[in-house]
mmCIF file of C-alpha atoms in Angstrom:
data_model
loop_
_atom_site.group_PDB
_atom_site.id
_atom_site.type_symbol
_atom_site.label_atom_id
_atom_site.label_comp_id
_atom_site.label_asym_id
_atom_site.label_seq_id
_atom_site.Cartn_x
_atom_site.Cartn_y
_atom_site.Cartn_z
ATOM 1 C CA MET A 12 -61.840 26.283 -147.618
ATOM 2 C CA ARG A 13 -58.365 27.423 -148.115
ATOM 3 C CA ILE A 14 -57.558 31.205 -148.623
ATOM 4 C CA THR A 15 -54.911 31.466 -151.869
ATOM 5 C CA PRO A 16 -52.004 33.666 -151.425
ATOM 6 C CA GLU A 17 -53.700 35.197 -154.563
ATOM 7 C CA TRP A 18 -56.711 36.130 -153.169
ATOM 8 C CA PHE A 19 -55.192 36.693 -149.720
ATOM 9 C CA ALA A 20 -53.402 39.691 -151.484
ATOM 10 C CA ILE A 21 -56.176 41.173 -152.934
ATOM 11 C CA GLY A 22 -57.720 40.987 -150.039
ATOM 12 C CA THR A 23 -55.363 42.921 -147.937
ATOM 13 C CA GLY A 24 -55.162 45.400 -150.940
ATOM 14 C CA ILE A 25 -59.001 45.924 -150.639
ATOM 15 C CA LEU A 26 -58.652 46.317 -146.566
ATOM 16 C CA GLY A 27 -55.655 48.716 -147.588
ATOM 17 C CA VAL A 28 -57.534 50.738 -150.214
ATOM 18 C CA LEU A 29 -60.478 51.116 -147.854
ATOM 19 C CA TYR A 30 -58.808 51.832 -144.571
ATOM 20 C CA GLY A 31 -56.977 54.379 -146.147
ATOM 21 C CA LEU A 32 -59.549 56.179 -147.653
ATOM 22 C CA GLY A 33 -61.424 55.838 -144.460
ATOM 23 C CA LEU A 34 -58.389 57.930 -143.223
ATOM 24 C CA ALA A 35 -58.696 60.305 -145.683
ATOM 25 C CA VAL A 36 -62.730 61.440 -145.092
ATOM 26 C CA TRP A 37 -61.873 61.352 -141.233
ATOM 27 C CA VAL A 38 -58.566 63.813 -141.648
ATOM 28 C CA ASN A 39 -60.791 66.114 -144.093
ATOM 29 C CA ARG A 40 -63.145 66.463 -141.255
ATOM 30 C CA GLN A 41 -61.156 67.810 -138.620
ATOM 31 C CA ASP A 42 -60.940 71.818 -137.424
ATOM 32 C CA LYS A 43 -58.941 73.744 -139.758
ATOM 33 C CA GLY A 44 -57.464 75.910 -136.807
ATOM 34 C CA THR A 45 -56.944 78.985 -136.145
ATOM 35 C CA PRO A 46 -57.187 81.039 -139.072
ATOM 36 C CA LYS A 47 -53.296 81.924 -138.688
ATOM 37 C CA MET A 48 -52.374 78.656 -138.812
ATOM 38 C CA VAL A 49 -55.019 78.011 -142.049
ATOM 39 C CA GLU A 50 -52.545 81.436 -143.596
ATOM 40 C CA ILE A 51 -49.332 79.098 -142.618
ATOM 41 C CA SER A 52 -50.547 75.802 -143.949
ATOM 42 C CA THR A 53 -51.769 78.034 -147.681
ATOM 43 C CA ALA A 54 -48.660 79.297 -147.588
ATOM 44 C CA ILE A 55 -46.529 75.969 -146.949
ATOM 45 C CA ALA A 56 -49.160 74.753 -149.601
ATOM 46 C CA GLN A 57 -48.409 77.336 -152.244
ATOM 47 C CA GLY A 58 -44.296 76.603 -152.178
ATOM 48 C CA ALA A 59 -44.999 73.000 -152.138
ATOM 49 C CA LYS A 60 -46.938 73.403 -155.779
ATOM 50 C CA ALA A 61 -44.314 75.961 -156.802
ATOM 51 C CA TYR A 62 -42.160 72.958 -155.876
ATOM 52 C CA LEU A 63 -43.177 70.249 -157.405
ATOM 53 C CA LYS A 64 -44.066 72.447 -160.342
ATOM 54 C CA ARG A 65 -40.572 73.108 -161.351
ATOM 55 C CA GLN A 66 -39.735 69.348 -159.939
ATOM 56 C CA ASP A 67 -42.164 68.258 -163.175
ATOM 57 C CA ILE A 68 -40.814 70.187 -165.533
ATOM 58 C CA THR A 69 -36.848 69.298 -165.023
ATOM 59 C CA ILE A 70 -37.965 65.895 -165.141
ATOM 60 C CA GLY A 71 -39.635 66.685 -168.357
ATOM 61 C CA TYR A 72 -36.362 68.417 -169.954
ATOM 62 C CA ILE A 73 -34.778 64.900 -168.253
ATOM 63 C CA ALA A 74 -37.028 62.124 -170.302
ATOM 64 C CA VAL A 75 -37.277 64.246 -173.011
#
């Protein structure tokens, strides 16, 4: 049986998605850390969300 480049690309794509999903599940099962670490990560997440919201608004103005 001969594997064509198209099937090879599809197969490696599927394997990559499955690996990414497995890695995401593994990371989410890890310990969150000390309460101070959780506090810091929450502050970073809030800042990142505010930055991305502002960036989306700016890009929206440019797109329109």
